[in-house]
Structure formats: structure tokens, C-alpha cells
Coordinates of C-alpha atoms in Angstrom, one line a residue:
X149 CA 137.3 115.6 -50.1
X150 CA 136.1 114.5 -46.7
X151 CA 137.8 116.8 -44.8
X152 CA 135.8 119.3 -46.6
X153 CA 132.8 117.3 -46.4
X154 CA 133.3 117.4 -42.2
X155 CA 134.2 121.2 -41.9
X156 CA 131.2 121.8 -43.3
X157 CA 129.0 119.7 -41.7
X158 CA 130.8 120.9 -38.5
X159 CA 129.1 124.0 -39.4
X160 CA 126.0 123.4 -39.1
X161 CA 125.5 121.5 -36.3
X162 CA 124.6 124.1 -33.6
X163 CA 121.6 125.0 -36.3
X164 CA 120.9 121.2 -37.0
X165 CA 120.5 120.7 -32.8
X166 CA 118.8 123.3 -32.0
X167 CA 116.5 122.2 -34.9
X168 CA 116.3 118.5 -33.7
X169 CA 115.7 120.0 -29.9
X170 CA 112.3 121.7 -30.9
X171 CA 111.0 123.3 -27.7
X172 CA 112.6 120.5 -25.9
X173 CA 116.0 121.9 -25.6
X174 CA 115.8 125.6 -23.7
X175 CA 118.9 127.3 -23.3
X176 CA 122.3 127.7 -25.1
X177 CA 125.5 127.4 -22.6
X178 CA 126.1 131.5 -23.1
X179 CA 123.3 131.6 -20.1
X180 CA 123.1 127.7 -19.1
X181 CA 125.9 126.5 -16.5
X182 CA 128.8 124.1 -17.5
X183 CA 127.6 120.8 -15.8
X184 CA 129.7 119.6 -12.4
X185 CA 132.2 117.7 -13.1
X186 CA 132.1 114.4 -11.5
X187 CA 134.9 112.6 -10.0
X188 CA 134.1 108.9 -11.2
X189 CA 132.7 107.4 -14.3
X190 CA 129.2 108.6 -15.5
X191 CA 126.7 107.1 -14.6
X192 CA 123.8 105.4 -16.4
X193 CA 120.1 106.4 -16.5
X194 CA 117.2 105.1 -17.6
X195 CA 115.5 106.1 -21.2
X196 CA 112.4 108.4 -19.9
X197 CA 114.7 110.2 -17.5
X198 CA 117.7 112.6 -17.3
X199 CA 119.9 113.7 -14.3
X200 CA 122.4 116.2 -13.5
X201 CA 125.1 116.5 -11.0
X202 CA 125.0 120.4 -9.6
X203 CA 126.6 120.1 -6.6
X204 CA 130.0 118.5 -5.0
X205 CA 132.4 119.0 -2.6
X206 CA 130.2 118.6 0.3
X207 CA 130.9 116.7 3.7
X208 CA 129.5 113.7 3.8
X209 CA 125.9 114.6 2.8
X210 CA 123.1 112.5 4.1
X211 CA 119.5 113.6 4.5
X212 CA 117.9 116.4 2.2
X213 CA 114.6 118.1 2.0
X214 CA 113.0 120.8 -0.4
X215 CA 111.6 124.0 1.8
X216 CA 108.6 126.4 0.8
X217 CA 111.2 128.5 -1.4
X218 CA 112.2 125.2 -3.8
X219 CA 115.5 125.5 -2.2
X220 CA 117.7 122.5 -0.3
X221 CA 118.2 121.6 3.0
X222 CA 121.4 119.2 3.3
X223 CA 122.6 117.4 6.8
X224 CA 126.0 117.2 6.0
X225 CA 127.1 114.3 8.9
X226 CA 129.7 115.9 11.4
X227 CA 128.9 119.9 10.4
X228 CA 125.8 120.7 10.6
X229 CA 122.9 121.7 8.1
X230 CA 123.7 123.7 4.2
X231 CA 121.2 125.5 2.7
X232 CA 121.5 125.5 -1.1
X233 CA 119.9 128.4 -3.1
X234 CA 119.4 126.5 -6.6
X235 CA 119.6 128.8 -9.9
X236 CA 117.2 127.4 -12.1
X237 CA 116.9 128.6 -15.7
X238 CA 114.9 125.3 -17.0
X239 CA 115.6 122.0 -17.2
X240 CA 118.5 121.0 -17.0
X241 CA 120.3 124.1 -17.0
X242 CA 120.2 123.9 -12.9
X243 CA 123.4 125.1 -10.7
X244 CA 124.1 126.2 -7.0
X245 CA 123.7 130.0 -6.7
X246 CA 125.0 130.3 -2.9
X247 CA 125.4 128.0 -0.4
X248 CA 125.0 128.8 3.5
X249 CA 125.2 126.7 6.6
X250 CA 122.1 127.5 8.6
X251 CA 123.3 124.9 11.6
X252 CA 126.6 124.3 12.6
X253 CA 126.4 120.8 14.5
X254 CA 128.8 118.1 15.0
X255 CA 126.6 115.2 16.4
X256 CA 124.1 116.0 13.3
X257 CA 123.9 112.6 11.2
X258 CA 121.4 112.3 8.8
X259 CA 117.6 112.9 10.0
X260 CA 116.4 116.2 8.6
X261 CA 112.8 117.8 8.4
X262 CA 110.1 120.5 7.9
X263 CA 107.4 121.2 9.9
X264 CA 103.8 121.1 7.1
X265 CA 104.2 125.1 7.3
X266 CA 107.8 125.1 6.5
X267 CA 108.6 127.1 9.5
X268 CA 109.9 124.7 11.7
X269 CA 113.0 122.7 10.9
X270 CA 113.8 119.5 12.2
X271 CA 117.1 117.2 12.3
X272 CA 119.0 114.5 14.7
X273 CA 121.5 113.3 16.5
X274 CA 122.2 109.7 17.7
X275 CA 120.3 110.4 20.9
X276 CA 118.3 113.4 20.6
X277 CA 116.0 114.9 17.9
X278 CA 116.0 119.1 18.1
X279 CA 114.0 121.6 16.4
X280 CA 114.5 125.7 14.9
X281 CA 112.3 128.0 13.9
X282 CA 112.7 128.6 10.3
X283 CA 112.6 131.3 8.0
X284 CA 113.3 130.7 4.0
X285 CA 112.8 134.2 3.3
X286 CA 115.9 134.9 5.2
X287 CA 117.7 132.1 5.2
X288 CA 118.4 131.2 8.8
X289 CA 117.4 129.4 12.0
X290 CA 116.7 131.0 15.3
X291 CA 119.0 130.3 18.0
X292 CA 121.0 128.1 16.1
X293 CA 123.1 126.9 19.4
X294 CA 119.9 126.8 21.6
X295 CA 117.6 124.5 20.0
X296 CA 114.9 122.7 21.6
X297 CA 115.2 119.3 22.2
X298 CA 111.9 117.1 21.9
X299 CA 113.0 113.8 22.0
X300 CA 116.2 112.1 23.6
X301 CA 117.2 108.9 24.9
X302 CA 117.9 107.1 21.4
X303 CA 121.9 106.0 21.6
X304 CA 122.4 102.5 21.3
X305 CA 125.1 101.2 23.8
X306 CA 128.5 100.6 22.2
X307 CA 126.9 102.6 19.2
X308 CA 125.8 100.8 16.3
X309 CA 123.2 102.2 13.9
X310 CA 123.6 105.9 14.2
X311 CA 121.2 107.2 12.0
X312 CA 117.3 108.5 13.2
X313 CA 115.7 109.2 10.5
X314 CA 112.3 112.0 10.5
X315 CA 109.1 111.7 8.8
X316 CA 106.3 114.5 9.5
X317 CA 103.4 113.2 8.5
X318 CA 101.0 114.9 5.9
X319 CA 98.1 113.5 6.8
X320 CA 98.1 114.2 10.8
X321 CA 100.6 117.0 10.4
X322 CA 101.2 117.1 14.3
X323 CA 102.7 113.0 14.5
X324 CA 106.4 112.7 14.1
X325 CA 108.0 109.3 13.1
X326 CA 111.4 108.6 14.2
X327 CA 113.3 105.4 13.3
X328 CA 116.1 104.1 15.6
X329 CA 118.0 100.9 14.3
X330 CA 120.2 97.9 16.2
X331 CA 123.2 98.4 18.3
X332 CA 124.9 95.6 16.6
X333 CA 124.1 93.0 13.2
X334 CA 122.3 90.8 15.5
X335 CA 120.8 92.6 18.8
X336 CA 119.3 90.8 21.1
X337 CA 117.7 94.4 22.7
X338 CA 115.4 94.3 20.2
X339 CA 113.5 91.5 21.3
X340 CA 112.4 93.7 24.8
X341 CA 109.6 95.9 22.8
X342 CA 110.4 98.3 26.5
X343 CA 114.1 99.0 25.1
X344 CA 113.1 100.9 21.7
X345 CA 116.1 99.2 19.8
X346 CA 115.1 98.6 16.0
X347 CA 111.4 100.9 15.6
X348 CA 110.0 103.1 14.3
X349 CA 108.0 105.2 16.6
X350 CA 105.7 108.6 16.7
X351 CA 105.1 111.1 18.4
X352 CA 102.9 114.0 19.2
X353 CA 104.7 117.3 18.2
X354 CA 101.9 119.5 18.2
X355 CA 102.2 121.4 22.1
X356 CA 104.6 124.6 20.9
X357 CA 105.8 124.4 24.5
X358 CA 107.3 120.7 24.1
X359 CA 111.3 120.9 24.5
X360 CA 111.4 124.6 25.7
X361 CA 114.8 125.5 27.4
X362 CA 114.7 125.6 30.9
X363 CA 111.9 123.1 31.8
X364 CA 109.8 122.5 28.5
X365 CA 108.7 118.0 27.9
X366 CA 111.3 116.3 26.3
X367 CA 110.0 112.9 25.3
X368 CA 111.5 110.1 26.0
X369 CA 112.2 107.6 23.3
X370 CA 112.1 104.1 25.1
X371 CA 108.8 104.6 26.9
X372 CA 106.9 107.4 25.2
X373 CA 105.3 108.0 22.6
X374 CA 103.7 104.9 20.3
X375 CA 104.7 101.7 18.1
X376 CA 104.6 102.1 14.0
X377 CA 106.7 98.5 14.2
X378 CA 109.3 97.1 15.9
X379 CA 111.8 94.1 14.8
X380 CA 113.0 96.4 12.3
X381 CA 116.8 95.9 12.5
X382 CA 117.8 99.2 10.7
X383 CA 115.0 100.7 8.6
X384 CA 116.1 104.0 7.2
X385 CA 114.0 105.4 4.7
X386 CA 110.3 106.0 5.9
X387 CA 107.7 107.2 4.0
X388 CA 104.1 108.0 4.1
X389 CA 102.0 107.2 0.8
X390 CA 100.4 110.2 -0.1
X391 CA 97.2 108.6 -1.2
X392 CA 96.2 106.8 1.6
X393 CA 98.5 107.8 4.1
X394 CA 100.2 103.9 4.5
X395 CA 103.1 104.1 6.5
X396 CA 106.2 102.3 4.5
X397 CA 109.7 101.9 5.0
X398 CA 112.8 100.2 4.0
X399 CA 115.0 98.1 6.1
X400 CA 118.8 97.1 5.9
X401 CA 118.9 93.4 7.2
X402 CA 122.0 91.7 8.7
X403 CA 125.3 90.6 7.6
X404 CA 127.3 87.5 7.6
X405 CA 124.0 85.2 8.6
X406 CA 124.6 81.3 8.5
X407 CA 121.6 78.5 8.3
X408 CA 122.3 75.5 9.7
X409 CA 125.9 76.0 9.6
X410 CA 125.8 76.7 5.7
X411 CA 126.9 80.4 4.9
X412 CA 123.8 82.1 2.9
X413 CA 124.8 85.6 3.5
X414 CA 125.7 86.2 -0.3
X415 CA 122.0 86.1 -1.5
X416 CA 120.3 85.9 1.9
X417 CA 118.5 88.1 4.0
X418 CA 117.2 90.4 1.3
X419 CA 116.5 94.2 2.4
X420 CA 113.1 94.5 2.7
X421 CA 110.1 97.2 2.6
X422 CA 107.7 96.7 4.9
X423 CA 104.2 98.5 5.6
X424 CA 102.9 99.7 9.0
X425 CA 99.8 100.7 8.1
X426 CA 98.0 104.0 8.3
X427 CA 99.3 106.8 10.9
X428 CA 96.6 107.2 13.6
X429 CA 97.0 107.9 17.3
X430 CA 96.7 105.6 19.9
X431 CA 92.6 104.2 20.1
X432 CA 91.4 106.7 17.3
X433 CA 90.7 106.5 13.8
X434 CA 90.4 109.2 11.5
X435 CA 87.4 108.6 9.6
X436 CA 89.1 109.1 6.2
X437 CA 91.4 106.6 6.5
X438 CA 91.4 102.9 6.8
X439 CA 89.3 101.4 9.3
X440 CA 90.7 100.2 12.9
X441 CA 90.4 96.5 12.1
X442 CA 92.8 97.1 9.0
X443 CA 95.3 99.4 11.1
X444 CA 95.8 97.1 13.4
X445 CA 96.8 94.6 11.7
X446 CA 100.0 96.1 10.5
X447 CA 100.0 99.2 12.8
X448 CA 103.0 98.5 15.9
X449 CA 103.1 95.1 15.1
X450 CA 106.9 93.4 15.0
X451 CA 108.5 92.7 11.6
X452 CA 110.8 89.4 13.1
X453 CA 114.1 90.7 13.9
X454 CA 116.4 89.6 15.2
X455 CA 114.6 86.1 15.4
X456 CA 113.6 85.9 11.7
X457 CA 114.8 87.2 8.7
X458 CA 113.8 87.2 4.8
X459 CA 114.9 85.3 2.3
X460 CA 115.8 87.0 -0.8
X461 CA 117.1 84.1 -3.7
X462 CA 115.4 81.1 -3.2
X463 CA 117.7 79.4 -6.1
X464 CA 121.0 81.0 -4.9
X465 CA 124.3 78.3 -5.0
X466 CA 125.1 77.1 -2.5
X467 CA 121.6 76.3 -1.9
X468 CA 119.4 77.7 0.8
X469 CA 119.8 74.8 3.5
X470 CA 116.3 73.4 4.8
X471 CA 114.3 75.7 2.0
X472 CA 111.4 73.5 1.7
X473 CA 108.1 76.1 1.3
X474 CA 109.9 79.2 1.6
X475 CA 110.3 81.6 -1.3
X476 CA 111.1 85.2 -1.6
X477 CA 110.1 87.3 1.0
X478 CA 109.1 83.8 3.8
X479 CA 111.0 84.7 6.9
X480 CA 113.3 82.0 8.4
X481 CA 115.1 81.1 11.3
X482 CA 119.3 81.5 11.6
X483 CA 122.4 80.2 13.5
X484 CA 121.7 83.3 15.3
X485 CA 118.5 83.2 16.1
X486 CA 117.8 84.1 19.8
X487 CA 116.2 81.0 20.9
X488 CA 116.3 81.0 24.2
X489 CA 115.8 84.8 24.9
X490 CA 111.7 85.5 25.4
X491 CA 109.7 87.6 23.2
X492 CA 108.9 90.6 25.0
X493 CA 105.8 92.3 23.2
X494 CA 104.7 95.7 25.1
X495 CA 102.3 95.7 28.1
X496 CA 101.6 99.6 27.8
X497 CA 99.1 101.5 26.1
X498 CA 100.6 101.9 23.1
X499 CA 98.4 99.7 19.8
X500 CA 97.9 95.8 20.0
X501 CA 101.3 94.3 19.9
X502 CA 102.0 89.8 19.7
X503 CA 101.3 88.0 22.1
X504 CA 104.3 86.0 24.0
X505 CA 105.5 83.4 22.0
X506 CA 108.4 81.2 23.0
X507 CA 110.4 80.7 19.8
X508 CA 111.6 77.9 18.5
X509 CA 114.1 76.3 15.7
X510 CA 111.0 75.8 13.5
X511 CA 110.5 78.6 10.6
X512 CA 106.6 77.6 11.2
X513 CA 107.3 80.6 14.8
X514 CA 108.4 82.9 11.9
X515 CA 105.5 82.7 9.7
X516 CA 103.2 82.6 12.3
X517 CA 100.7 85.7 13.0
X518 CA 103.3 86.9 15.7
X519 CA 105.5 88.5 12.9
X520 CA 104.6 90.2 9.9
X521 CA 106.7 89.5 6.7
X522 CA 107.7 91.9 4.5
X523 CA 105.6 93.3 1.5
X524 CA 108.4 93.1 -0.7
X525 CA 112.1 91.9 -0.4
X526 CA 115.1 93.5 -2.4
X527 CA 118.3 91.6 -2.9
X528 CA 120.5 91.2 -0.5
X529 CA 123.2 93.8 1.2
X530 CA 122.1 96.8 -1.3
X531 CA 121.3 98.8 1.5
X532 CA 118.1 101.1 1.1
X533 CA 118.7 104.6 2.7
X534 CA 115.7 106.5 1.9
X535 CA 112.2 106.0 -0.1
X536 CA 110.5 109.2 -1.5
X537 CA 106.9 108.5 -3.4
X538 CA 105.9 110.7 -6.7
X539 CA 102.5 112.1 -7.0
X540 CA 101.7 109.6 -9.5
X541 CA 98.7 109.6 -11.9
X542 CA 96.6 107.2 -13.9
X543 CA 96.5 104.8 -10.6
X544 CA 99.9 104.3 -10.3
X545 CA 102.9 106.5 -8.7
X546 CA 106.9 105.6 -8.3
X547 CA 108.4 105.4 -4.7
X548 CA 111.8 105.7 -5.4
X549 CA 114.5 103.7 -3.3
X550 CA 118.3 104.9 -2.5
X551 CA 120.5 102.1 -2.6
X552 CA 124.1 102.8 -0.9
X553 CA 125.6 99.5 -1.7
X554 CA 126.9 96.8 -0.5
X555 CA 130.2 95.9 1.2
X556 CA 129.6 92.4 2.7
X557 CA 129.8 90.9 -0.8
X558 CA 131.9 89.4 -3.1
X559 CA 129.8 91.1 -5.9
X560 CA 128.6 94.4 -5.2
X561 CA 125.5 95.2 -5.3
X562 CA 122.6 97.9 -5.0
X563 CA 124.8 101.6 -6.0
X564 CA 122.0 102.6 -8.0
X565 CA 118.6 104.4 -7.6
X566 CA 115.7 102.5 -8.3
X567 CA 111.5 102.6 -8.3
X568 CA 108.9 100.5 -7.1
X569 CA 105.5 101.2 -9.2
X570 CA 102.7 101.4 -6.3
X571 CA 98.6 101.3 -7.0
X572 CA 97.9 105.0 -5.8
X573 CA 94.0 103.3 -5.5
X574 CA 94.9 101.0 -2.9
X575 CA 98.4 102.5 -1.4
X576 CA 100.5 99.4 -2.4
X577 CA 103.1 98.1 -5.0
X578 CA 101.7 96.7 -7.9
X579 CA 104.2 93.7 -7.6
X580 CA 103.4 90.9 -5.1
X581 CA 105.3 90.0 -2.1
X582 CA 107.3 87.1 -3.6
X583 CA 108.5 89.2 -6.4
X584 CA 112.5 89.1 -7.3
X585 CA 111.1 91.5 -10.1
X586 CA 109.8 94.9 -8.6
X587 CA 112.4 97.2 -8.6
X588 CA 112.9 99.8 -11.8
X589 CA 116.4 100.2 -12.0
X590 CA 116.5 104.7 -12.9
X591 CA 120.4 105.5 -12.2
X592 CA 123.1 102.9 -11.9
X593 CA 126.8 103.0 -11.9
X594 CA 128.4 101.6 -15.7
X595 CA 131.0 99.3 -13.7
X596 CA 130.1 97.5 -10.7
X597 CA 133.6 95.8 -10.4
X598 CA 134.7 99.5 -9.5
X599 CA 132.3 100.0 -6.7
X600 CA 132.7 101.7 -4.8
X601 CA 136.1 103.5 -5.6
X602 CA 134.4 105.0 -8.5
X603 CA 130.6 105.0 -8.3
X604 CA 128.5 107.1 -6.9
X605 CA 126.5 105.9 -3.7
X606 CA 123.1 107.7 -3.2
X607 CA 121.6 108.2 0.3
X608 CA 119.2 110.9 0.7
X609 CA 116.5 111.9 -1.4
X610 CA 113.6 114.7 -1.8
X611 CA 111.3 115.0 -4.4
X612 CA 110.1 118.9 -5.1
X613 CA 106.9 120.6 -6.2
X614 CA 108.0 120.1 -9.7
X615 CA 108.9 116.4 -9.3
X616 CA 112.5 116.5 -9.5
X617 CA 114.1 114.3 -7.8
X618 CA 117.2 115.2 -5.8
X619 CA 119.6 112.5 -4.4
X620 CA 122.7 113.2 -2.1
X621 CA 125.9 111.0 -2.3
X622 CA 128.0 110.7 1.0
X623 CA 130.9 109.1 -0.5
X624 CA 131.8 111.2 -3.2
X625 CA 130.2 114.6 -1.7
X626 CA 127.7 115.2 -4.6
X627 CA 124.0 116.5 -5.5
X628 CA 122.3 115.1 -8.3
X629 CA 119.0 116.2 -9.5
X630 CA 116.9 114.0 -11.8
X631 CA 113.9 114.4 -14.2
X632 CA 111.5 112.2 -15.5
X633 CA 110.6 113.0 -19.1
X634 CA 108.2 110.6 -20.1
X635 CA 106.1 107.6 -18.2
X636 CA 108.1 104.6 -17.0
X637 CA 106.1 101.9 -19.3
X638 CA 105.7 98.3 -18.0
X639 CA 107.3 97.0 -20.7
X640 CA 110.2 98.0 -19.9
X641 CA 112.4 95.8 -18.2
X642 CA 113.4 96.3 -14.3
X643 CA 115.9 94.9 -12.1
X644 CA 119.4 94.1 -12.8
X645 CA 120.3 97.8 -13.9
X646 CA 117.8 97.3 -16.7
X647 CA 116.3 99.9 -18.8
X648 CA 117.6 100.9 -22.5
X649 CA 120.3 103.3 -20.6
X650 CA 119.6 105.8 -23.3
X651 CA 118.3 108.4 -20.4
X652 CA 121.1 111.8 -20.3
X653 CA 123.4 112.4 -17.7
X654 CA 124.4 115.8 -17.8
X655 CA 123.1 115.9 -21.7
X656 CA 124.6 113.0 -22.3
X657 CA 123.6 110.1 -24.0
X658 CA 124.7 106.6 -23.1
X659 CA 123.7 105.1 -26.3
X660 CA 126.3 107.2 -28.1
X661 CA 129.8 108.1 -27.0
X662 CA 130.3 111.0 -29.3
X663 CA 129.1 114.1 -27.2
X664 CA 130.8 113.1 -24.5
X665 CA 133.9 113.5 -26.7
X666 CA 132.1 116.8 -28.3
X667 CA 132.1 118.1 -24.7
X668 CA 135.8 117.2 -23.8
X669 CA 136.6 119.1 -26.9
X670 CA 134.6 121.7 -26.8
X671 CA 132.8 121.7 -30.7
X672 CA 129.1 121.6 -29.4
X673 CA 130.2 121.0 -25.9
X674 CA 128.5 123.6 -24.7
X675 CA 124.8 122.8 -25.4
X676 CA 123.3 120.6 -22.9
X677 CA 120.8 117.6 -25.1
X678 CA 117.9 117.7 -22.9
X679 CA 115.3 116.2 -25.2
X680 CA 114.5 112.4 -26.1
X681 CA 116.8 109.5 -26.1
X682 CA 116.1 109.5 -30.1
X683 CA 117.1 113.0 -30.9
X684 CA 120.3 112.2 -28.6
X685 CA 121.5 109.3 -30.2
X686 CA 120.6 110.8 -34.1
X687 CA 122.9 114.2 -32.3
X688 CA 125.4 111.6 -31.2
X689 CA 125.9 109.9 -34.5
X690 CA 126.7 113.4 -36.4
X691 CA 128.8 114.2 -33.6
X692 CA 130.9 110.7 -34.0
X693 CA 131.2 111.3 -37.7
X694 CA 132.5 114.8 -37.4
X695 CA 134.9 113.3 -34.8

């Protein structure tokens, strides 16, 4: 009688999903790809989003942009630069058409970007950052072994930090930003402003003739150019708020730190994101942005390391020796600590920088005007790579956060992709600085104990015309792609890999095994459940009865 009963309802479920789908599910699998298979367990996402893995098999892919075509630029670290041409038929029905590599490098890392045209493509090296014409239409660089070199002199002695990240801003599309991390955890370089270790600094791009073979200006990093901030031990991901134009990045802090001979490094320094203020050049202000008073207090100013740090868990066991009135985000003073090593602010032209200070084994030197704190501090060792911002509407916008994860833990932590929720009317994140509760946890891996053997570890990220949001993984060799299909609402929890988890990966539903087993067998396998968490989980249900 039941087996009857399940033929028969068997039967009609390609009729009774594409029924439940509405116009929300667009394409059958006859003309919609299989999804990528991935090599590890999927992944979790948040209810009001979906992702897809499309790509895999890659070398070690780091930074990734989205040029004038809606097509992707990867820096795969140690080979060069892949362009993918991405098949779209509709959400999520997404796959790689042809892939190409447009620059075949070796000493490319990770820094990758486009000119505001699209015509001129950027990426870097540990030392030097180089730019190619580019051309979507055709697919292809020009002189593709000859490119010009505009900035050099960024390796860090006995090599460190390898990674120079590239921001072109939007708002003064002449001004690149180049970030340039520590040589070591703790580097003592970074407290001479003159040796360009740990900042973030800009330069103007605009002369066509800079970097020219055969006598064109290359800039040098150490001396040229100006300050965005310094004491920024390894801040990867840089961003420029698209509202106001607020400089923002996010900062991997250091390892294996001890307080007063206690060892704090489990929950302490937290990674931070910390704000520069708004791009201008050196003694101007553009009259639409902030005004010079404001700029200058954040603009070039030094962030604390390597003499201070953040604290992340104020309530962490053991507890935080000497906490007194520090709490999340209050920057403190370390058994490493360069005491006796002066502060060396500039004495150039670039924008105000502190004042000398002579530091001392008080955390009073560390909260002091001299250094600014962050605006918000993440938990400790999760390691943000890369912050992207969406457009954002009704006065508030997403900046979404790679986090590669930790390895100097007993616990891992970060492997995930996560949001901060920012005020799009005044450029900032809606939480305050002493938050342990701002981040809005979108992917995240199902077993943390297996990281990070078998999780996925996100790095780069680009967010496209449509407001997808692509997101490399160096460790496993993957493209993912993401979509947000409803408003992240605030009551819905955030850190701690929070959310509902009913969100689809690959048309899958967390909240119901079944069509995961309906696509290992191959029943309704083929259809890809692209609309709500709800009709997923109802779908799922029949699905696990029929099963």
C-alpha cells in the first residue's frame, strides 16, 4: 500500500516543485549546469541568501575583481592572472564558460585591480605593483611580459607579510591605495613611519607616462607618495565606502602575545577594522567630502602597532592580566611591547602624523591621542582577507568580511564569511566600537573541529553590478558566488555562525537533508531550489518521505 502511495507521489513531484517555485525557480537542469562539486562538507548559509560553488581546480586563488564585461579576474598566487568568462542563465544556474590566463606571473600574489574605465588592469608582487592595458572585448593584456612598473620597493627583509593589496578609489579615481604588512608577528620597523612597514599608503596614478619602460617614474614605496595609516601590522582588505568615500580596512593582528607573563593569545588581540578617513590628497579637500578638521583626525594617523594592540574578550579564562578599564576594542600594552625603541612619526610633507611620544609600560600611552583604536574589533586569529561594501539601501549597506581562519588556536576560528551592517548616512557601522556583537555570520563551515582539512577558507572577494558576491578559496582552489534574496533583518541573530542556516548551497537546504540525498540519487536531483528557505524545507520534507 505504501509503496504505491510513494511511486505515485514520486510522480508528481517535478510538477509539485515547479509549482511551489512560482517565478522564483528559472530553469530546469536540461539547460541549467550540474552544480561543482565540492571537495569538503557543504557549507552553511544564512536564511536570505544562497551560494554556489562554479569553479575549482584553481592554484591557489587569492584576489578577484569583476571587469566592464561582468566577467572575473582571479590572481592565482605563483601563475599569474585567469580570466573567467561566467555563463549566466539566471540565478543560480551560473557556470564557467572558458577560462584564459591573461598574465602568466610567478611573483603575482594576491593584489589585483581595474582602472575606473576598466581599461587598465592592475596587480602585485611583494615588491612592485605593475600595470596592462586592458581589453575585455578581447580578452587580453598588452605586453603581457613588459608591464610597467609604478611602484617598487615594498619587500620586507627576511620576507614576512607578502601580500599588497590595491584599492582604486572611486571617488578620486586617479589615487591608488596600496597596503604593505610586517616583516615579522612583532616588527619593530614599523615604529620608523620612514620604513613603510605595516601601511597603507596612496598614490597618484593619474600621469599615463608614470612606469614607462626605459625611463618612465616609478614611485618609491618608503618615501613617496602619502600616509592613509600606519601601525597597521597586516591589514589586507581595504575598502572605500561608497557613500562617503571613508577609507576602511581590516587588520590581521599578532600571534602568540603574552601580558605580564600570562598567555592571552587564545582570545586576545582581536582582528580589527579600522577607518582612515576620507581619501584626499595631501593639503586639499574636495568640497563634497568631509571637512579637513574631520580628515585629519583619522587620515595617516598610526593605529598602535607594534606598541599596542586590541583586546578582543574582556571575560576570556584565564583572565586578561591587569584589565582594569579596558574592554573590547581598548588597546593595551604586551610582553613585547617595544619600550625602549622611539616612536618615529614622519617629518615630511605627507598629512599630520603624532607627535613623539616616549612609550611606556602604562596602557594610559596606548589610549592616548597618539594612536587611534579601532572602530570595531573581531575575535581573535580569524584572519580578515578582504572587505567588499554592497550598495545598500534604506540607510543601511553590508560590508562583507573574508575570514581565512585561524591556525594559532586551539579552537578554530573565523572560516566563514561574514557582514558588518554600516549607516550608508554617516559612512560607519551601526554597531559601536566595544561591540563583541557586529558581525552577521552569511557562510560558515558545518564542522569547525575539521577546519581546516575540510572547510572552505575564503580570501578574495568582488561584488558585481548585480550584487553577487563572489569569494575565492586558496586552500581548496574554489569560486563561490552568493546571492542575497531577501534583507538581512536585525532580528536576526549574528556572530557565532548564527543565522537559521536555512539559506541554499547549491539548491540545497540545510534545514532538510532530503535533497541532498535526491541529488546523490538522481530523482529530482536535477532541479536546482532557488526560491525561499520555506518552499525548500516543505520540497525537502516530500523529498525525505519519498526517500
Amino acid at each position: 500500500m505504501f509503496s504505491g502511495t510513494w511511486k505515485s507521489t514520486a510522480l508528481m513531484l517535478p510538477s509539485l516543485f515547479f509549482w511551489l517555485s512560482g517565478a522564483t525557480v528559472q530553469v530546469a537542469a536540461s539547460t541549467c549546469p550540474a552544480p561543482v562539486p565540492g571537495s569538503y562538507p557543504a557549507p552553511v548559509v544564512r536564511d536570505g541568501f544562497e551560494a554556489r560553488l562554479v569553479v575549482t581546480g584553481l592554484k591557489k586563488p587569492r584576489g578577484v575583481i569583476v571587469d566592464s564585461k561582468g566577467r572575473l579576474l582571479v590572481v592565482e598566487a605563483g601563475k599569474g592572472i585567469t580570466h573567467l568568462t561566467i555563463k549566466d542563465d539566471g540565478w543560480p544556474c551560473l557556470s564557467v564558460e572558458k577560462t584564459t590566463t591573461i598574465v602568466s606571473r610567478s611573483d603575482l600574489i594576491h593584489g589585483i585591480e581595474l582602472s575606473f574605465d576598466g581599461k587598465t588592469l592592475y596587480a602585485s608582487s611583494s615588491n612592485s605593483v605593475y600595470s596592462w592595458a586592458y581589453d575585455a572585448d578581447a580578452i587580453r593584456v598588452s605586453d603581457e611580459k613588459s608591464p610597467k612598473t609604478l611602484i617598487s620597493n615594498m619587500s620586507n627583509a627576511g620576507g614576512g607579510h607578502s601580500t599588497r593589496t590595491l584599492l582604486i578609489s572611486r571617488k578620486q579615481p586617479g589615487i591608488l591605495l596600496v597596503s604593505r604588512g610586517s616583516g615579522s608577528n612583532i616588527d619593530n620597523g614599523a615604529t620608523d613611519h620612514s620604513s613603510g612597514i605595516s601601511q597603507i599608503r596612496a598614490f597618484d596614478i593619474s600621469d599615463p607616462n608614470l612606469g614607462t619602460p626605459g625611463g618612465g617614474k616609478v614611485y618609491d614605496y618608503n618615501s613617496e607618495g602619502w600616509t592613509i595609516g600606519w601601525g597597521l601590522r597586516n591589514s589586507v582588505g581595504v575598502a572605500e565606502e561608497p557613500n562617503t568615500g571613508g577609507i576602511y580596512s581590516v587588520e590581521n593582528s599578532a600571534d602568540g602575545i603574552k601580558r605580564f607573563g600570562v598567555d592571552i593569545h587564545e582570545d586576545s588581540p582581536g582582528e580589527e577594522m579600522n577607518y582612515h578617513g576620507v581619501l584626499r590628497f595631501p593639503f586639499s579637500t574636495p568640497s563634497n567630502q568631509y571637512s579637513s578638521s574631520d580628515q585629519e583626525k583619522q587620515q595617516g594617523g598610526n593605529h598602535g602597532y607594534p606598541y599596542c594592540l586590541a583586546l578582543y574578550n574582556s571575560s576570556a579564562s584565564p583572565s586578561f592580566p591587569s584589565l582594569g578599564n579596558l574592554k573590547t576594542g581598548s588597546q593595551f600594552t604586551h610582553d613585547s611591547t617595544p619600550y625602549s625603541i622611539p616612536f618615529l612619526p614622519s617629518s615630511d610633507s605627507s598629512p599630520p602624523q603624532a607627535k613623539s611620544i616616549n612609550i611606556t609600560a602604562s596602557d594610559t600611552s596606548c589610549s592616548s591621542t597618539n594612536f587611534i583604536p579601532p572602530r570595531l574589533t573581531f575575535p581573535a586569529h580569524t584572519a580578515p582577507l578582504d572587505i567588499k561594501f554592497s550598495k545598500g539601501n534604506d540607510n543601511q549597506s553590508l560590508a562583507y568580511i573574508s575570514f581565512h581562519g585561524s591556525w594559532d588556536r586551539s579552537t578554530p576560528a573565523g572560516y566563514k564569511l561574514s557582514a558588518v551592517r554600516f549607516d550608508t548616512s554617516k559612512g560607519e557601522p551601526v554597531e559601536a566600537s566595544d561591540s563583541t556583537n557586529s558581525l552577521v555570520d552569511i557562510m560558515w563551515n558545518r564542522d569547525m573541529s575539521k577546519c581546516p582539512g575540510q572547510c572552505f577558507r575564503p580570501v578574495g572577494l568582488a561584488v558585481d553590478g548585480q550584487e553577487r558576491i563572489w569569494m575565492t578559496d586558496d586552500d581548496k582552489g574554489d569560486v563561490w558566488v552568493l546571492k542575497r534574496i531577501r534583507e538581512v533583518r536585525d532580528d536576526e541573530g549574528a556572530n557565532g555562525g548564527g543565522g537559521s542556516g536555512s539559506g541554499n548551497v547549491n539548491g540545497d537546504s540545510d534545514s532538510a537533508a532530503a535533497p541532498m540525498r535526491a541529488k546523490r540519487s538522481g530523482s529530482c536531483a536535477e532541479w536546482l531550489g532557488v526560491g525561499t528557505s520555506t518552499m525548500a524545507a516543505i520540497v525537502g520534507s516530500l523529498l525525505f518521505a519519498v526517500l
